[in-house]
Every structure is written in C-alpha cells, then in structure tokens.
Amino acid sequence: MSLTGKQVLQLVSDDFEDLELWYPVLRLREEGAVVHIAGEEKNKTYTGKYGVPITSDHSFHEVDADEYDAILVPGGWSPDKLRRYDSILTLIKEMDQSKKPIGQICHAGWVLISAKILDGVNVTSTPGIKDDMENAGAKWFDEPVVVDGHIISSRRPPDLPDYMREFIGVLQKK
C-alpha cells in the first residue's frame, strides 16, 4: 500500500471515457490512496460513454486544492465540458503552482490547455488533439506516457498500465 495517506481528486462529468476514469481510481485505491470524485454537483451519478456510472463525492465548486495530493482528469468528451468551469481551471492552476501531480489522458489535455499551464511542457494525448496541445505551447510526443515533472500524460486506454505506473511513481515522491 504505497500510497497510504495520499488523497487524490478525480474530476468527472458525463461522457467520460469509462476505463480512463475507473482504471486510475481502482489502481490508486489498491495502493491505499483515498480517491474522491468531484463533479458539478455533489452526490450526482454521472454516466460514461459506455454506460458505466459513478457518483460524485463532492462538487468541484467546493473542493480545495490544499486538501489533495494529486488530481486526475479523465478523457472522453468530459474534458470539453470540464474546461468550461472557472472553478476547475482555478483548481488545475493551483495544483500546478504547488507542483502536485496532475494526470491527464486522451482528451483531458483540453482542460490543461484552458488552464494555460502547458507552455513548454512535454506531453502526449490522443493524436486528435495534438495540434491543440502544440498550439498551447506544449511539446507533443506519440508515446504511451510522458512525464514532465508533476504532469503525467497518456494517450488512450491501452496505455493505462504505463500511465498509472508513472502517476503512482510521481505521487509516491510527493
């Protein structure tokens, strides 16, 4: 249980990529971390692209970055919704300023782009948003996972084992 005592925030909205949300949550809990789910509304059930539900523990409007050791942004179509909330962008910026691990997979890069934290950062994502990532100033690589300090990025569900191995490794050092 290498992450006992760590608290991680997983963001959610409807149309998240089911595996990109659930796999990290389960892996982190296996390692002893406490993982809270934050959506627009507290105690609301959100549904993934393939129909797998998850219920939020908190509203992302009420969470405090100081209470968490890391944050995860799932992929799917969820990031296009999440990036529209100032409270999410503020949360991501605060986590970035504190150099706390920020995990992003697939389309999750959209949230980091909107938070304006990718200038000069090495990343990966789904190839579909490569241009968006580069236009935000990031250096994009077609790799299963890219770690640049506290920002851990990955492309898609088949890369989840590599993504979580690296995310857990970065979180253990914090």
mmCIF file of C-alpha atoms in Angstrom:
data_model
loop_
_atom_site.group_PDB
_atom_site.id
_atom_site.type_symbol
_atom_site.label_atom_id
_atom_site.label_comp_id
_atom_site.label_asym_id
_atom_site.label_seq_id
_atom_site.Cartn_x
_atom_site.Cartn_y
_atom_site.Cartn_z
ATOM 1 C CA MET A 1 0.000 0.000 0.000
ATOM 2 C CA SER A 2 2.467 2.547 -1.259
ATOM 3 C CA LEU A 3 0.010 5.487 -1.266
ATOM 4 C CA THR A 4 -1.493 5.207 2.209
ATOM 5 C CA GLY A 5 -2.264 8.702 3.472
ATOM 6 C CA LYS A 6 -2.464 10.249 -0.007
ATOM 7 C CA GLN A 7 -5.641 11.966 -1.201
ATOM 8 C CA VAL A 8 -6.414 12.208 -4.907
ATOM 9 C CA LEU A 9 -9.205 14.122 -6.632
ATOM 10 C CA GLN A 10 -10.762 12.596 -9.778
ATOM 11 C CA LEU A 11 -12.819 15.041 -11.856
ATOM 12 C CA VAL A 12 -15.957 13.840 -13.645
ATOM 13 C CA SER A 13 -18.777 14.925 -15.910
ATOM 14 C CA ASP A 14 -21.000 12.923 -18.233
ATOM 15 C CA ASP A 15 -19.482 11.190 -21.258
ATOM 16 C CA PHE A 16 -16.165 10.404 -19.583
ATOM 17 C CA GLU A 17 -14.165 7.541 -21.095
ATOM 18 C CA ASP A 18 -15.152 4.737 -18.712
ATOM 19 C CA LEU A 19 -11.774 2.986 -18.489
ATOM 20 C CA GLU A 20 -9.826 6.248 -18.262
ATOM 21 C CA LEU A 21 -11.759 7.174 -15.137
ATOM 22 C CA TRP A 22 -12.309 3.831 -13.422
ATOM 23 C CA TYR A 23 -8.916 2.185 -14.005
ATOM 24 C CA PRO A 24 -6.984 5.006 -12.247
ATOM 25 C CA VAL A 25 -9.494 5.159 -9.392
ATOM 26 C CA LEU A 26 -9.218 1.422 -8.756
ATOM 27 C CA ARG A 27 -5.413 1.317 -9.077
ATOM 28 C CA LEU A 28 -4.964 4.207 -6.665
ATOM 29 C CA ARG A 29 -7.350 2.670 -4.147
ATOM 30 C CA GLU A 30 -5.442 -0.623 -4.438
ATOM 31 C CA GLU A 31 -2.309 1.305 -3.454
ATOM 32 C CA GLY A 32 -4.061 2.748 -0.377
ATOM 33 C CA ALA A 33 -4.890 6.242 -1.640
ATOM 34 C CA VAL A 34 -8.195 7.889 -0.824
ATOM 35 C CA VAL A 35 -9.820 8.951 -4.101
ATOM 36 C CA HIS A 36 -12.665 11.453 -4.114
ATOM 37 C CA ILE A 37 -14.845 12.034 -7.153
ATOM 38 C CA ALA A 38 -15.791 15.646 -7.926
ATOM 39 C CA GLY A 39 -18.463 16.668 -10.404
ATOM 40 C CA GLU A 40 -20.523 19.786 -10.978
ATOM 41 C CA GLU A 41 -22.967 18.521 -8.348
ATOM 42 C CA LYS A 42 -22.310 16.576 -5.144
ATOM 43 C CA ASN A 43 -23.924 13.098 -4.899
ATOM 44 C CA LYS A 44 -24.880 13.084 -8.557
ATOM 45 C CA THR A 45 -24.466 9.990 -10.730
ATOM 46 C CA TYR A 46 -22.555 10.637 -13.948
ATOM 47 C CA THR A 47 -22.504 8.198 -16.857
ATOM 48 C CA GLY A 48 -19.547 7.264 -19.014
ATOM 49 C CA LYS A 49 -19.557 6.941 -22.804
ATOM 50 C CA TYR A 50 -20.215 3.199 -22.493
ATOM 51 C CA GLY A 51 -22.791 3.450 -19.722
ATOM 52 C CA VAL A 52 -20.693 2.838 -16.598
ATOM 53 C CA PRO A 53 -21.888 5.147 -13.798
ATOM 54 C CA ILE A 54 -20.007 6.869 -10.982
ATOM 55 C CA THR A 55 -21.400 9.069 -8.200
ATOM 56 C CA SER A 56 -19.613 12.226 -7.110
ATOM 57 C CA ASP A 57 -18.498 12.702 -3.511
ATOM 58 C CA HIS A 58 -18.145 16.463 -3.890
ATOM 59 C CA SER A 59 -18.984 19.371 -6.118
ATOM 60 C CA PHE A 60 -15.844 20.670 -7.786
ATOM 61 C CA HIS A 61 -17.002 24.146 -6.750
ATOM 62 C CA GLU A 62 -16.461 23.236 -3.076
ATOM 63 C CA VAL A 63 -13.154 21.354 -3.161
ATOM 64 C CA ASP A 64 -9.887 22.890 -2.000
ATOM 65 C CA ALA A 65 -6.614 22.075 -3.790
ATOM 66 C CA ASP A 66 -4.791 22.194 -0.438
ATOM 67 C CA GLU A 67 -6.696 19.089 0.706
ATOM 68 C CA TYR A 68 -5.369 16.913 -2.138
ATOM 69 C CA ASP A 69 -2.005 15.487 -3.083
ATOM 70 C CA ALA A 70 -2.875 14.995 -6.776
ATOM 71 C CA ILE A 71 -5.618 15.382 -9.375
ATOM 72 C CA LEU A 72 -6.777 13.267 -12.324
ATOM 73 C CA VAL A 73 -8.658 14.427 -15.409
ATOM 74 C CA PRO A 74 -10.370 11.661 -17.412
ATOM 75 C CA GLY A 75 -10.683 11.573 -21.164
ATOM 76 C CA GLY A 76 -13.693 11.024 -23.367
ATOM 77 C CA TRP A 77 -15.915 14.006 -24.078
ATOM 78 C CA SER A 78 -15.922 15.001 -20.424
ATOM 79 C CA PRO A 79 -12.911 17.363 -20.700
ATOM 80 C CA ASP A 80 -14.730 19.555 -23.213
ATOM 81 C CA LYS A 81 -17.374 20.129 -20.524
ATOM 82 C CA LEU A 82 -14.999 20.384 -17.551
ATOM 83 C CA ARG A 83 -12.852 23.117 -19.091
ATOM 84 C CA ARG A 84 -15.817 25.497 -19.157
ATOM 85 C CA TYR A 85 -15.864 25.869 -15.352
ATOM 86 C CA ASP A 86 -13.700 28.568 -13.800
ATOM 87 C CA SER A 87 -13.561 26.568 -10.560
ATOM 88 C CA ILE A 88 -11.928 23.645 -12.407
ATOM 89 C CA LEU A 89 -9.414 25.876 -14.166
ATOM 90 C CA THR A 90 -8.543 27.519 -10.846
ATOM 91 C CA LEU A 91 -8.147 24.095 -9.224
ATOM 92 C CA ILE A 92 -5.804 22.911 -12.005
ATOM 93 C CA LYS A 93 -3.769 26.132 -11.798
ATOM 94 C CA GLU A 94 -3.430 25.787 -8.012
ATOM 95 C CA MET A 95 -2.326 22.159 -8.317
ATOM 96 C CA ASP A 96 0.190 23.229 -10.986
ATOM 97 C CA GLN A 97 1.575 26.085 -8.879
ATOM 98 C CA SER A 98 2.035 23.655 -5.952
ATOM 99 C CA LYS A 99 3.694 21.124 -8.295
ATOM 100 C CA LYS A 100 1.207 18.448 -7.258
ATOM 101 C CA PRO A 101 0.793 15.537 -9.697
ATOM 102 C CA ILE A 102 -1.699 16.258 -12.470
ATOM 103 C CA GLY A 103 -2.761 13.227 -14.503
ATOM 104 C CA GLN A 104 -4.326 13.688 -17.925
ATOM 105 C CA ILE A 105 -5.248 11.095 -20.520
ATOM 106 C CA CYS A 106 -6.701 11.226 -24.023
ATOM 107 C CA HIS A 107 -8.767 14.425 -24.459
ATOM 108 C CA ALA A 108 -8.056 15.567 -20.858
ATOM 109 C CA GLY A 109 -5.368 17.854 -22.253
ATOM 110 C CA TRP A 110 -8.147 20.259 -23.191
ATOM 111 C CA VAL A 111 -8.602 21.104 -19.505
ATOM 112 C CA LEU A 112 -4.892 21.828 -19.042
ATOM 113 C CA ILE A 113 -4.903 23.897 -22.248
ATOM 114 C CA SER A 114 -7.788 26.010 -20.936
ATOM 115 C CA ALA A 115 -5.957 26.410 -17.605
ATOM 116 C CA LYS A 116 -2.986 27.724 -19.612
ATOM 117 C CA ILE A 117 -0.377 25.534 -17.891
ATOM 118 C CA LEU A 118 1.154 23.676 -20.848
ATOM 119 C CA ASP A 119 3.557 26.226 -22.304
ATOM 120 C CA GLY A 120 6.929 24.461 -22.613
ATOM 121 C CA VAL A 121 5.643 21.182 -21.114
ATOM 122 C CA ASN A 122 6.351 17.776 -22.690
ATOM 123 C CA VAL A 123 3.088 15.848 -23.128
ATOM 124 C CA THR A 124 1.145 13.246 -25.013
ATOM 125 C CA SER A 125 -2.572 12.845 -25.648
ATOM 126 C CA THR A 126 -4.889 11.295 -28.157
ATOM 127 C CA PRO A 127 -3.454 12.275 -31.565
ATOM 128 C CA GLY A 128 -6.775 14.026 -32.237
ATOM 129 C CA ILE A 129 -5.786 16.968 -30.016
ATOM 130 C CA LYS A 130 -2.069 17.043 -30.885
ATOM 131 C CA ASP A 131 -2.471 20.380 -32.688
ATOM 132 C CA ASP A 132 -4.380 21.843 -29.728
ATOM 133 C CA MET A 133 -1.601 20.769 -27.349
ATOM 134 C CA GLU A 134 1.124 22.212 -29.574
ATOM 135 C CA ASN A 135 -0.820 25.449 -30.113
ATOM 136 C CA ALA A 136 -0.914 25.796 -26.312
ATOM 137 C CA GLY A 137 2.898 25.696 -26.313
ATOM 138 C CA ALA A 138 3.402 22.054 -25.326
ATOM 139 C CA LYS A 139 5.884 19.721 -26.972
ATOM 140 C CA TRP A 140 3.872 16.648 -28.042
ATOM 141 C CA PHE A 141 5.196 13.072 -28.228
ATOM 142 C CA ASP A 142 3.480 9.951 -29.565
ATOM 143 C CA GLU A 143 4.358 7.806 -26.528
ATOM 144 C CA PRO A 144 2.210 5.709 -24.146
ATOM 145 C CA VAL A 145 3.051 8.051 -21.268
ATOM 146 C CA VAL A 146 5.067 11.243 -20.879
ATOM 147 C CA VAL A 147 6.182 12.578 -17.501
ATOM 148 C CA ASP A 148 7.323 16.189 -17.263
ATOM 149 C CA GLY A 149 7.855 16.944 -13.594
ATOM 150 C CA HIS A 150 4.443 16.777 -11.936
ATOM 151 C CA ILE A 151 2.419 16.485 -15.182
ATOM 152 C CA ILE A 152 1.769 12.918 -16.278
ATOM 153 C CA SER A 153 0.043 12.427 -19.624
ATOM 154 C CA SER A 154 -1.118 9.438 -21.631
ATOM 155 C CA ARG A 155 -2.824 8.730 -24.958
ATOM 156 C CA ARG A 156 -5.652 6.199 -24.609
ATOM 157 C CA PRO A 157 -6.991 3.138 -22.721
ATOM 158 C CA PRO A 158 -4.354 0.609 -23.910
ATOM 159 C CA ASP A 159 -1.721 2.878 -22.281
ATOM 160 C CA LEU A 160 -3.391 2.823 -18.844
ATOM 161 C CA PRO A 161 -0.900 0.409 -17.194
ATOM 162 C CA ASP A 162 2.050 2.635 -18.199
ATOM 163 C CA TYR A 163 0.140 5.784 -17.237
ATOM 164 C CA MET A 164 -0.748 4.561 -13.776
ATOM 165 C CA ARG A 165 2.717 3.130 -13.087
ATOM 166 C CA GLU A 166 4.227 6.558 -13.765
ATOM 167 C CA PHE A 167 1.475 8.510 -11.979
ATOM 168 C CA ILE A 168 1.837 6.348 -8.863
ATOM 169 C CA GLY A 169 5.629 6.749 -9.006
ATOM 170 C CA VAL A 170 5.372 10.550 -9.122
ATOM 171 C CA LEU A 171 2.760 10.605 -6.343
ATOM 172 C CA GLN A 172 4.909 8.397 -4.076
ATOM 173 C CA LYS A 173 7.649 11.039 -4.188
ATOM 174 C CA LYS A 174 5.337 13.858 -3.045
#
